[in-house]
Coordinates of C-alpha atoms in Angstrom, one line a residue:
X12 CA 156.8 94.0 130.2
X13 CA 160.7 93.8 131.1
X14 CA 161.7 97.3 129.6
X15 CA 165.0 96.4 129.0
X16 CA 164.4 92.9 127.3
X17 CA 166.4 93.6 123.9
X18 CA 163.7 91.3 122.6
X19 CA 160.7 92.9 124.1
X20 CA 158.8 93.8 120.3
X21 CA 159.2 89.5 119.2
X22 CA 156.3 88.8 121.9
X23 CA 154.6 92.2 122.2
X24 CA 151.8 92.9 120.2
X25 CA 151.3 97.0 119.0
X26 CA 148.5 99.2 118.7
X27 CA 148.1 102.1 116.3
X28 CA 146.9 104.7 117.8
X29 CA 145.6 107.4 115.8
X30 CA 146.1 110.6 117.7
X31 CA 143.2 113.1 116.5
X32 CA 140.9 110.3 117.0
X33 CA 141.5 108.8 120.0
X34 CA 140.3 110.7 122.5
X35 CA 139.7 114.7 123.0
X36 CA 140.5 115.8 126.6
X37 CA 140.0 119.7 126.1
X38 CA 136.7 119.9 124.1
X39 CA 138.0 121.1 120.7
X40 CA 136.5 117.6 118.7
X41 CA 140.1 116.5 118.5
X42 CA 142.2 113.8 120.5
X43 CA 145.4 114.7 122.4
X44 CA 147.9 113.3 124.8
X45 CA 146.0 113.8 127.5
X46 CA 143.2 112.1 126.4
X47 CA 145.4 108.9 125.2
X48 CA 147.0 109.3 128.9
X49 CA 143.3 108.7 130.3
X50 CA 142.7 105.7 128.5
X51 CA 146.0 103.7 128.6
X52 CA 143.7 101.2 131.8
X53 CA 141.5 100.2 128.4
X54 CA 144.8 99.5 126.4
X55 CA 146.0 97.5 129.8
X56 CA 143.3 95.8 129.9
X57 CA 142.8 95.0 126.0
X58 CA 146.7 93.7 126.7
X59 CA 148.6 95.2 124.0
X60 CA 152.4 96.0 125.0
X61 CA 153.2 98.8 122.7
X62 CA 151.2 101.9 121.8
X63 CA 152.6 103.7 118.3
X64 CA 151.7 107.0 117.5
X65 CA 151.0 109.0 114.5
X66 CA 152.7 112.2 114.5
X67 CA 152.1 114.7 117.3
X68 CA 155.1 117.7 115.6
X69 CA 153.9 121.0 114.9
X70 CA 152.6 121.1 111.8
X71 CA 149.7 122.6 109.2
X72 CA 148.1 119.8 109.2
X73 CA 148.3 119.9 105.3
X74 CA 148.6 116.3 105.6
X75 CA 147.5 116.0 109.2
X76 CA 150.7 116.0 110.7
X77 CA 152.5 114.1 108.0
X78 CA 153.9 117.9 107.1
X79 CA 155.9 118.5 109.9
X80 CA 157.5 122.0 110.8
X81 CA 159.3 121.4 113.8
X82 CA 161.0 117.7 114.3
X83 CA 161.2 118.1 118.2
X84 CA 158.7 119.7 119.3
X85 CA 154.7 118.9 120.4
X86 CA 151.8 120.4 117.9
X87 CA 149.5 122.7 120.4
X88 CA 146.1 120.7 118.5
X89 CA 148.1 117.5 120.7
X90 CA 149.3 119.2 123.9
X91 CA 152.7 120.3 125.3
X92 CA 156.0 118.8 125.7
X93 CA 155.1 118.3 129.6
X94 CA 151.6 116.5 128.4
X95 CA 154.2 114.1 126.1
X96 CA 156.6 113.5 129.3
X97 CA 154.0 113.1 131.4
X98 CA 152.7 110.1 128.9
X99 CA 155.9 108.5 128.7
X100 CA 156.1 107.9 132.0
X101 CA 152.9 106.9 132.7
X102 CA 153.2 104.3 129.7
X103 CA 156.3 102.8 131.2
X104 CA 154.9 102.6 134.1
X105 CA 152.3 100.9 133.4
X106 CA 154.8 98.1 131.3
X107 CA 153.8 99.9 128.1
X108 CA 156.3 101.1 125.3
X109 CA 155.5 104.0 122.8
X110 CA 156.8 104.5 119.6
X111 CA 156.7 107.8 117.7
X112 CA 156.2 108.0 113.6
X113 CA 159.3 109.7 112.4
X114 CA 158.7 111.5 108.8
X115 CA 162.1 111.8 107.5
X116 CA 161.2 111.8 103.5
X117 CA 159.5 115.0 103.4
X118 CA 159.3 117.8 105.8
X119 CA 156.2 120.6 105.6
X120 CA 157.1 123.4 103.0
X121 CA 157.0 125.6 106.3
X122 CA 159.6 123.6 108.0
X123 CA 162.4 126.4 108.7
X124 CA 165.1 124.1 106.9
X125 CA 163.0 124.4 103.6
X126 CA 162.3 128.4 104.1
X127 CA 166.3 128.4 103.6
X128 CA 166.5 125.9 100.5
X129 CA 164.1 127.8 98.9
X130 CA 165.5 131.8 99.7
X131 CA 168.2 130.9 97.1
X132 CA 170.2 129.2 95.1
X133 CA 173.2 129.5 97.0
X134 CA 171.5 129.1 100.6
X135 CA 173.8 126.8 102.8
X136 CA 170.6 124.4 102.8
X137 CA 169.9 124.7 99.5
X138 CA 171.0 120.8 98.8
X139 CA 169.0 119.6 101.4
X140 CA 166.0 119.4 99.2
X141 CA 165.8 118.0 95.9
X142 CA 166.0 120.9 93.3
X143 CA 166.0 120.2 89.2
X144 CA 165.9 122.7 86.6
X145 CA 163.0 122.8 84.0
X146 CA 163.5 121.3 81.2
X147 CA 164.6 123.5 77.9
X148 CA 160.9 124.0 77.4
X149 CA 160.3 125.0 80.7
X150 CA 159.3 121.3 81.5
X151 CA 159.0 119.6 84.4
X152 CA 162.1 117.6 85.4
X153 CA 160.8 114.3 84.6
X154 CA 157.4 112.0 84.5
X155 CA 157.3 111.6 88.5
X156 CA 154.1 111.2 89.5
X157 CA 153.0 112.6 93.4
X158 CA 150.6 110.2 95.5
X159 CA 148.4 112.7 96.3
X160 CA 147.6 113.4 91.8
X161 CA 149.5 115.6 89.5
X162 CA 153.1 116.2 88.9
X163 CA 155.6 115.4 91.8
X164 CA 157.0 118.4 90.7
X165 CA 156.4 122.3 91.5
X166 CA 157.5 125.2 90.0
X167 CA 159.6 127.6 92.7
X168 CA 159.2 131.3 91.0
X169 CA 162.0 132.7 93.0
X170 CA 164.6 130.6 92.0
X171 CA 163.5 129.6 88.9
X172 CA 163.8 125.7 89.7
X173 CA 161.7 122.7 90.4
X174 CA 161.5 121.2 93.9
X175 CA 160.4 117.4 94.4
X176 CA 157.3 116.5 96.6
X177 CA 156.1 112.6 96.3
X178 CA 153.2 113.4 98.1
X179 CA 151.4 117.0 98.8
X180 CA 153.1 120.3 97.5
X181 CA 153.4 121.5 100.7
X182 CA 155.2 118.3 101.7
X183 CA 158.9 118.6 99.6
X184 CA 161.1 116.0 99.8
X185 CA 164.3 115.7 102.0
X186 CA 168.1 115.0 99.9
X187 CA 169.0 111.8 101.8
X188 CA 172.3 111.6 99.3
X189 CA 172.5 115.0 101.4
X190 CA 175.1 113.8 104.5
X191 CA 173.8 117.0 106.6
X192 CA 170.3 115.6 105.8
X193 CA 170.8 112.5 107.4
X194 CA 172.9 114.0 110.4
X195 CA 170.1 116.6 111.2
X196 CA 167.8 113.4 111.0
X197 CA 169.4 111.1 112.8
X198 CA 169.6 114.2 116.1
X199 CA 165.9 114.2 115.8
X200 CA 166.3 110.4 116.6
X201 CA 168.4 110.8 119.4
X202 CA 166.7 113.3 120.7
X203 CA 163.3 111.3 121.0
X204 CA 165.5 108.0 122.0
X205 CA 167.0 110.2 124.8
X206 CA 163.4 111.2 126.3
X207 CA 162.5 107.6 126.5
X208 CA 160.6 106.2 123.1
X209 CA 160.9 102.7 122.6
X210 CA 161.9 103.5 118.8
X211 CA 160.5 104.5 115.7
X212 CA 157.5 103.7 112.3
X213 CA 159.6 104.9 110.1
X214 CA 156.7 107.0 107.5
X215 CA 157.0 105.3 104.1
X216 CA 160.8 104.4 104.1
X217 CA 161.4 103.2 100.7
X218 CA 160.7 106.4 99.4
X219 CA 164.3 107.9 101.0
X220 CA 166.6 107.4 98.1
X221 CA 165.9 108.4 94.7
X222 CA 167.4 108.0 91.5
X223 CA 170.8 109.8 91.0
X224 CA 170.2 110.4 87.1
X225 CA 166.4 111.1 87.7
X226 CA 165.4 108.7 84.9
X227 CA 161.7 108.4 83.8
X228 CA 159.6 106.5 85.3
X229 CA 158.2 103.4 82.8
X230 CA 154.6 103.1 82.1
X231 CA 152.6 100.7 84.6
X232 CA 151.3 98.0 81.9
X233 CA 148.7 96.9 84.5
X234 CA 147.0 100.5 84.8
X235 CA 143.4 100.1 85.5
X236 CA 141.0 103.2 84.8
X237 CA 139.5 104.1 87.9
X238 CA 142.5 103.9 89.8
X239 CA 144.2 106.5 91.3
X240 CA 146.4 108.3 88.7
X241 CA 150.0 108.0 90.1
X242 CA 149.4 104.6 89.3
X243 CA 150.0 105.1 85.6
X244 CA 153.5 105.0 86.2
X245 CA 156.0 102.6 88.1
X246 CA 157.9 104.0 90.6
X247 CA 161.0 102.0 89.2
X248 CA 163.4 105.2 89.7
X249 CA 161.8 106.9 92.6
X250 CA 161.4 104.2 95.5
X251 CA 163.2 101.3 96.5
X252 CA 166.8 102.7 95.4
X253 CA 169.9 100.3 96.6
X254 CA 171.3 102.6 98.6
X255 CA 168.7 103.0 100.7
X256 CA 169.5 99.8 102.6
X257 CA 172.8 102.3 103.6
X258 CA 170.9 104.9 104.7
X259 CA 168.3 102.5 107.5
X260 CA 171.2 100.8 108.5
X261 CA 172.9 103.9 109.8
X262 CA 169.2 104.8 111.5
X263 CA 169.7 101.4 112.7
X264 CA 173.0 102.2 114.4
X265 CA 171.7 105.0 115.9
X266 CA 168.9 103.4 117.8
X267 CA 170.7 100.7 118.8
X268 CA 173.1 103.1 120.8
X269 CA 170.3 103.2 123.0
X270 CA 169.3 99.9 125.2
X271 CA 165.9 97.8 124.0
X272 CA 164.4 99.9 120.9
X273 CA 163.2 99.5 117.6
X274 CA 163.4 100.6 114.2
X275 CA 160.2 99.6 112.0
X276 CA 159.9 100.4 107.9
X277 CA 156.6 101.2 106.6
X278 CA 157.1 99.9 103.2
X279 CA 154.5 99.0 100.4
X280 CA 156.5 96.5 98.2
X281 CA 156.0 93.0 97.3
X282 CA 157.6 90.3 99.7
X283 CA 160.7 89.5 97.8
X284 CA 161.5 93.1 98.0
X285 CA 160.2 94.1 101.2
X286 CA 162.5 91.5 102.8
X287 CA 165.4 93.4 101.6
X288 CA 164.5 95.7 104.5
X289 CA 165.7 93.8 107.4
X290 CA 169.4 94.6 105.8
X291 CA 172.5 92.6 105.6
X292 CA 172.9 90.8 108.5
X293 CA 169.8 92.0 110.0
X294 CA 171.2 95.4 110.1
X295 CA 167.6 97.2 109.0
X296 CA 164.8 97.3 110.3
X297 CA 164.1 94.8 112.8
X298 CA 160.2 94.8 111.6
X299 CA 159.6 96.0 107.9
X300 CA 156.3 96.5 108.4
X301 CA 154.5 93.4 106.0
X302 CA 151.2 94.5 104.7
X303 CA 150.5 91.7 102.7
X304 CA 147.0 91.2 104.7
X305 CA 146.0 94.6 103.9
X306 CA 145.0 93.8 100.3
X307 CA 144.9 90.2 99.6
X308 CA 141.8 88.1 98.2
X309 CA 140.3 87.4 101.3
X310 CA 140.5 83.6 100.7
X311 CA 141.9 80.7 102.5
X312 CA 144.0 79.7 99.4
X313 CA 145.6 83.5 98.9
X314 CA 146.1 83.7 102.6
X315 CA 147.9 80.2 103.1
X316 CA 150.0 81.7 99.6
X317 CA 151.2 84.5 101.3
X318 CA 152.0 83.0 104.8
X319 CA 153.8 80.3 102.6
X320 CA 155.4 82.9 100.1
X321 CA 156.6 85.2 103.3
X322 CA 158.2 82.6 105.7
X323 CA 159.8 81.3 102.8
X324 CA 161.3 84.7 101.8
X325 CA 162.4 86.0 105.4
X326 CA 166.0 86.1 105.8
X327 CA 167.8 83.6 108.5
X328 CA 167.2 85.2 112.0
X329 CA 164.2 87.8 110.8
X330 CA 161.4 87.9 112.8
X331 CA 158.0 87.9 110.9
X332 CA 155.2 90.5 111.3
X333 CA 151.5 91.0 110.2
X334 CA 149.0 93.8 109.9
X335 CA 145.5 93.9 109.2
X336 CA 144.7 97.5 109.3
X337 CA 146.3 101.3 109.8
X338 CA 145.2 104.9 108.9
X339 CA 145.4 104.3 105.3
X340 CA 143.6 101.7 104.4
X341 CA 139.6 100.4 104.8
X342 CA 139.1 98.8 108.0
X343 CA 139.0 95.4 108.2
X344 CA 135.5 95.1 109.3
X345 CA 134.5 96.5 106.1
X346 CA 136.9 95.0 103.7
X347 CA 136.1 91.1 104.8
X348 CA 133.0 91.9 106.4
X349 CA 131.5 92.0 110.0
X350 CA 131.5 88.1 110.5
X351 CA 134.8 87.8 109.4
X352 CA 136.5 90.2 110.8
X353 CA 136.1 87.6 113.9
X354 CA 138.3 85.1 111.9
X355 CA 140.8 87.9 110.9
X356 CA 141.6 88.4 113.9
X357 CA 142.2 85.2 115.3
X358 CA 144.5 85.0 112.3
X359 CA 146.3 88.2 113.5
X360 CA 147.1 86.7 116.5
X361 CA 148.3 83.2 116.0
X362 CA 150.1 83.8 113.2
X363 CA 154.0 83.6 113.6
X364 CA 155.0 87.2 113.7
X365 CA 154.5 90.3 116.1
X366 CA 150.6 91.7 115.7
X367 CA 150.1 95.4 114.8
X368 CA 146.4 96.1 115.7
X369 CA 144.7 99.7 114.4
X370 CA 142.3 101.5 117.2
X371 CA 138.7 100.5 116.5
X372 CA 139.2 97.5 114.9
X373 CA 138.7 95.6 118.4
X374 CA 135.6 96.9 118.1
X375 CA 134.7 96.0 115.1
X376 CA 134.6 99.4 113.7
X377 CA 134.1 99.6 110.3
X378 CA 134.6 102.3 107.2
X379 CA 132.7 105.6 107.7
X380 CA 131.3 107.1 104.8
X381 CA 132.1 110.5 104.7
X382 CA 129.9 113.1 103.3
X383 CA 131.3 115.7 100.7
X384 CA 131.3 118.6 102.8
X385 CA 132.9 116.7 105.9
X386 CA 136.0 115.3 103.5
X387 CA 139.2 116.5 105.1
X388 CA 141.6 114.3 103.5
X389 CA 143.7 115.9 100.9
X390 CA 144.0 112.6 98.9
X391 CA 140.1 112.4 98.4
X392 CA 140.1 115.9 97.7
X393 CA 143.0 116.0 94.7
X394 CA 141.7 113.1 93.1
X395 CA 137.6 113.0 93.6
X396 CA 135.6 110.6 93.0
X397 CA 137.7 107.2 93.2
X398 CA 137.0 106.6 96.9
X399 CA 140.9 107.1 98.0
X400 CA 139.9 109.1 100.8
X401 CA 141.2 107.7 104.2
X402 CA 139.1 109.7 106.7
X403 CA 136.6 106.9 106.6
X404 CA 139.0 104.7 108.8
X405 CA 140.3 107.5 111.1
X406 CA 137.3 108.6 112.7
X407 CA 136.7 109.1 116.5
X408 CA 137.1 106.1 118.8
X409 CA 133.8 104.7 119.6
X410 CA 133.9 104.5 123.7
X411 CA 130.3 105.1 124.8
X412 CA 126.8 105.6 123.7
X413 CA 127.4 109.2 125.1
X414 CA 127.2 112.3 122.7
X415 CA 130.1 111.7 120.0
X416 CA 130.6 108.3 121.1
X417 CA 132.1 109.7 124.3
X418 CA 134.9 110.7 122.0
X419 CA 134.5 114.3 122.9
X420 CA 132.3 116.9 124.3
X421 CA 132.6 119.0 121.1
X422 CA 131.7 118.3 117.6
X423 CA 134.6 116.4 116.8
X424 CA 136.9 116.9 113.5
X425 CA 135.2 114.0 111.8
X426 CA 131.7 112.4 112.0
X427 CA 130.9 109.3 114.3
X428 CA 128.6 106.5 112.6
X429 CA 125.4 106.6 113.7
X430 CA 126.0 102.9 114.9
X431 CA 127.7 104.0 117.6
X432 CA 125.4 104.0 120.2
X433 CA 125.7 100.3 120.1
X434 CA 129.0 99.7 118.8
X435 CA 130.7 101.3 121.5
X436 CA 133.5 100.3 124.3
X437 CA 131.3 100.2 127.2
X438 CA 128.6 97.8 125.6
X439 CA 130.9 95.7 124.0
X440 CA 132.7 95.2 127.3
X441 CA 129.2 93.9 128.9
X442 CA 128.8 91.5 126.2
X443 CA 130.6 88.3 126.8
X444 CA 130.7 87.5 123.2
X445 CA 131.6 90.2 121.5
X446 CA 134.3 90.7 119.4
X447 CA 136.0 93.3 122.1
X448 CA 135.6 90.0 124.3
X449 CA 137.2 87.6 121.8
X450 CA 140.2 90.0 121.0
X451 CA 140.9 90.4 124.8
X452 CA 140.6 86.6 124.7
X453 CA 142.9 85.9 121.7
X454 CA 145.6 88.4 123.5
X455 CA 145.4 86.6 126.9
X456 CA 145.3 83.1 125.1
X457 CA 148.5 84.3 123.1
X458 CA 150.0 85.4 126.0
X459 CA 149.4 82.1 127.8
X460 CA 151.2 79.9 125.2
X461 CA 154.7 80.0 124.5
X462 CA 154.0 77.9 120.9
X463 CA 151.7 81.1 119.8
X464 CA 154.8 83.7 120.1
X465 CA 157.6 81.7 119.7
X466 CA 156.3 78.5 118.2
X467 CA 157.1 76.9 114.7
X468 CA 154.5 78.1 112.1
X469 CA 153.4 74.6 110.3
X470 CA 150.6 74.6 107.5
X471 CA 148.2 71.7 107.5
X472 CA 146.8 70.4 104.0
X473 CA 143.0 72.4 103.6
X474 CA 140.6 72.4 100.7
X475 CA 137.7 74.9 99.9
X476 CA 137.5 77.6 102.6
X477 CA 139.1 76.3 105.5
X478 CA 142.9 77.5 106.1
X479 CA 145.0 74.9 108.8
X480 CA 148.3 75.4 110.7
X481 CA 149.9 74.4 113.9
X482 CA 151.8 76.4 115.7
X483 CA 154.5 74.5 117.6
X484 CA 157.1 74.7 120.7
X485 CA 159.4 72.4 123.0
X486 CA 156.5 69.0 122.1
X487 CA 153.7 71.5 122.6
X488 CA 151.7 72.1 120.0
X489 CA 148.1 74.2 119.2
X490 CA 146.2 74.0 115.6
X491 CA 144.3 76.6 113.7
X492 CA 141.4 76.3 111.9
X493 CA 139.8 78.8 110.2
X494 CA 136.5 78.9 108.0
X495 CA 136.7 81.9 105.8
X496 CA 133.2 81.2 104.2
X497 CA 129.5 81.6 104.7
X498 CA 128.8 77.6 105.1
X499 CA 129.6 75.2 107.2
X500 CA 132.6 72.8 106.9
X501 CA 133.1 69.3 108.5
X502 CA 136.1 67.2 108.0
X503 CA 137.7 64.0 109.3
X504 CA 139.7 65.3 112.3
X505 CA 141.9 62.3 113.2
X506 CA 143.6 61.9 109.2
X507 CA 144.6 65.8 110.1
X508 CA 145.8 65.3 113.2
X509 CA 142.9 67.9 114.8
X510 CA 141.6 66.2 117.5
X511 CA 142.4 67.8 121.3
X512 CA 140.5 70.2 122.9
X513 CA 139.0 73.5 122.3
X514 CA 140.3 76.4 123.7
X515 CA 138.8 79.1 121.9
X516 CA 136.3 79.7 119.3
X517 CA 135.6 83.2 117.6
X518 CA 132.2 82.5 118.9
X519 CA 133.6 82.3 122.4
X520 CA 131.1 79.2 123.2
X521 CA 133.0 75.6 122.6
X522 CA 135.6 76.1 125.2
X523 CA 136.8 72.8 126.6
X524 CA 134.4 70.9 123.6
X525 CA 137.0 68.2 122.7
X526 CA 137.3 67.2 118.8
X527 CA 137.3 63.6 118.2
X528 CA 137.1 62.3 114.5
X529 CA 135.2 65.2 113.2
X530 CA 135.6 68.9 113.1
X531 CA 133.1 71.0 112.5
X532 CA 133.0 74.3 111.9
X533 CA 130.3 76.9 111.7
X534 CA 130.3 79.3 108.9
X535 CA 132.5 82.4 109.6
X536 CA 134.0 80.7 112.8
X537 CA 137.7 79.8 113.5
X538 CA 138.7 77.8 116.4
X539 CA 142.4 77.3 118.6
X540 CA 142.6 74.0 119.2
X541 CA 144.7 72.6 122.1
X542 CA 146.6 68.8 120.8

């Protein structure tokens, strides 16, 4: 990849890579640099252009490295600065770009900015967090709710105040209406920028602004019991402010003083809203990150909605992006299932939009149950018992039958399935027809066709299970058909305009098969046909 095509993230497709889980290089059961360093030939060879990490800062590991201490520095669990170098250059040597997770809502409560905020009232850095008094009955501020269950509020004894914390305790909240805040913020930036990243994942960016008046929150009238509690509430007054579009358009500015990078939002919002993101002009985010797949009915009728629903909401000029799994959520083996995690990702990556693919899922690895005493999430463990708890999707990359899936030679920080000896890297490689096989497939085949990157997205008429579109370029043109059910479909090929030629099938076995009157599909198979 041309590291200074401006462009370079429209046609490259990005791989989450989980740090502690990747792979261990020093025999302490968790991953590191080094170990990501030693298998960047099985990322080149899966052909995925940009690797983004989850954070590598010094930190408790309160919220595994979403609590971060130090903003520019390397956490000793991942390696050195040298080790993080040493990476960079070998990535970009290799035509690979890496982008680093920058936390800037929270910091960790042992971050040295928030041991000054918290000494005293009158500290210099006092403003940079978000401090309220108690109410006149010794109250919390207001009804804000943390992510992680209970009051986003907690009590500071010294000072006598409250300090904000959407998330853990030990994770308090940043002032962005804070000017110095967003100066000290934007150095971090330039700081990584200036060692080489390719740009940022901006960790959960709507969050940065909150209300100035620090109104209640209303009451969530769709509140199911059995969901997590935080739920209760909307978020109305303490996400998705206006003025945050301000705020990422100045982190914008910054990383665009710097040649060929990118800014990405995580945001959880419905479409209309998330859209907002890319900014006026296009100066946001160049890729709010759209989730949409993440949690949708797993249907051909909700999917062709939401394809519909988000290329009709993106702005003129913004560039369209999908994701099918991260660190937070079940993987998608286990939400759709094993047979159609085939057809999810040939959806991933011939849909219009760049392609975020989470490690593992190439694999087909699915959610690991964990067992009570093994449960290192903090989410699982402040609200038991509703299965919130994200470890099941961040354990160790499965890359041999060897002890701990060749993951490590220690017992690493979370279990590996017992499926593993032959859901693994190496035999998945040997099989032809495996779904490793058909992603490397889909990626080369993607690669190969200008209409699949930069091609019109154009939906074709379906009924029942089967989802249709044609993806389209200078007269060229390829159609997708997908069967997301368990049976069989057939349908009159020529009235669709589907007859050509096979070029792939999730089954990798009707290459070159042309279609003439008729296509049929097996049940839980999609096929790329060439017109």
């Amino acid at each position: 990849m041309d590291q200074r095509d401006e462009f370079w993230w429209r046609h490259g497709i990005f791989y989450q890579v989980y740090p502690p889980s990747f792979q261990d290089s020093d025999a302490d059961g968790v991953g590191d640099i080094r170990g990501i360093i030693d298998r960047l030939p099985y990322l080149l060879q899966l052909g995925v252009d940009a690797l983004w990490l989850s954070p590598i800062f010094p930190s408790p590991m309160a919220d595994f490295g979403y609590d971060i201490a130090d903003y520019t520095g390397i956490d000793p669990l991942f390696g050195t600065m040298e080790d993080f170098d040493a990476l960079i250059s070998a990535a970009h040597a290799s035509g690979l770009k890496v982008i680093l997770d920058l936390v800037p809502n929270h910091t960790s409560d042992q971050h040295p900015w928030f041991a000054e905020s918290r000494s005293s009232r009158d500290n210099p850095k006092r403003d940079w967090y978000i401090w309220r008094d108690p109410l006149p009955d010794g109250g919390v501020p207001n009804n804000w709710l943390s992510e992680f269950g209970g009051s986003a509020w907690e009590h500071d004894a010294t000072t006598g105040q409250y300090y904000y914390h959407a998330f853990l305790a030990q994770q308090p909240d940043l002032n962005w209406r804070n000017p110095a805040v967003r100066e000290a913020i934007y150095d971090v930036m330039r700081f990584w920028l200036r060692k080489g990243v390719d740009g940022f994942r901006v960790d959960v960016i709507w969050h940065l602004i909150k209300d100035a008046e620090f109104r209640d929150n209303p009451p969530n009238p769709h509140f199911r019991e059995g969901r997590p509690p935080h739920e209760r509430i909307l978020t109305q007054y303490s996400t998705d402010q206006p003025e945050v579009h301000d705020v990422i358009a100045q982190m914008r500015r910054v990383t665009d003083e710097f040649e060929a990078r990118i800014l990405i939002g995580e945001i959880y919002l419905p479409l209309h809203r998330l859209v907002a993101y890319y900014g006026n002009d296009l100066g946001g985010a160049q890729m709010p990150f759209n989730f949409a797949l993440l949690s949708t009915l797993w249907s051909a009728r909700s999917i062709e909605t939401i394809i519909a629903d988000y290329e009709r909401a993106l702005p003129a000029g913004a560039w369209p992006n999908w994701v099918l799994g991260n660190h937070d959520r079940p993987r998608v083996a286990s939400r759709v299932g094993p047979d159609q995690a085939r057809v999810a990702a040939m959806l991933l990556l011939t849909l219009r939009g760049t392609p975020t693919l989470y490690y593992g899922d190439e694999i087909g690895m699915h959610q690991v149950a964990i067992a009570p005493d093994q449960v290192r999430d903090p989410f699982e463990k402040n609200v038991p018992g509703l299965g919130v708890g994200r470890d099941g999707c961040r354990t160790p990359m499965q890359w041999s039958a060897a002890d701990n899936a060749g993951f490590s030679t220690a017992t690493p920080w979370l279990p590996v399935p017992d499926d593993f000896i032959h859901e693994n890297v190496v035999n998945l490689e040997a099989d032809a027809r495996s779904i490793l096989s058909l992603y490397r497939a889909l990626i080369k085949l993607r690669k190969e066709l200008p209409q699949l990157v930069s091609g019109d997205y154009l939906p074709i008429a379906a009924e029942g299970d089967l989802l249709l579109y044609r993806r389209q370029s200078e007269g060229k043109a390829v159609v997708i058909a997908l069967n997301l059910g368990a049976e069989p479909v057939s349908m009159a090929s020529d009235a669709a305009g589907l007859d050509g030629e096979i070029l792939l099938s999730t089954f990798l076995d009707r290459q070159g098969e042309k279609i003439e009157g008729v296509l049929d599909l097996r049940g839980n198979e999609g096929a790329i046909i060439a017109k």
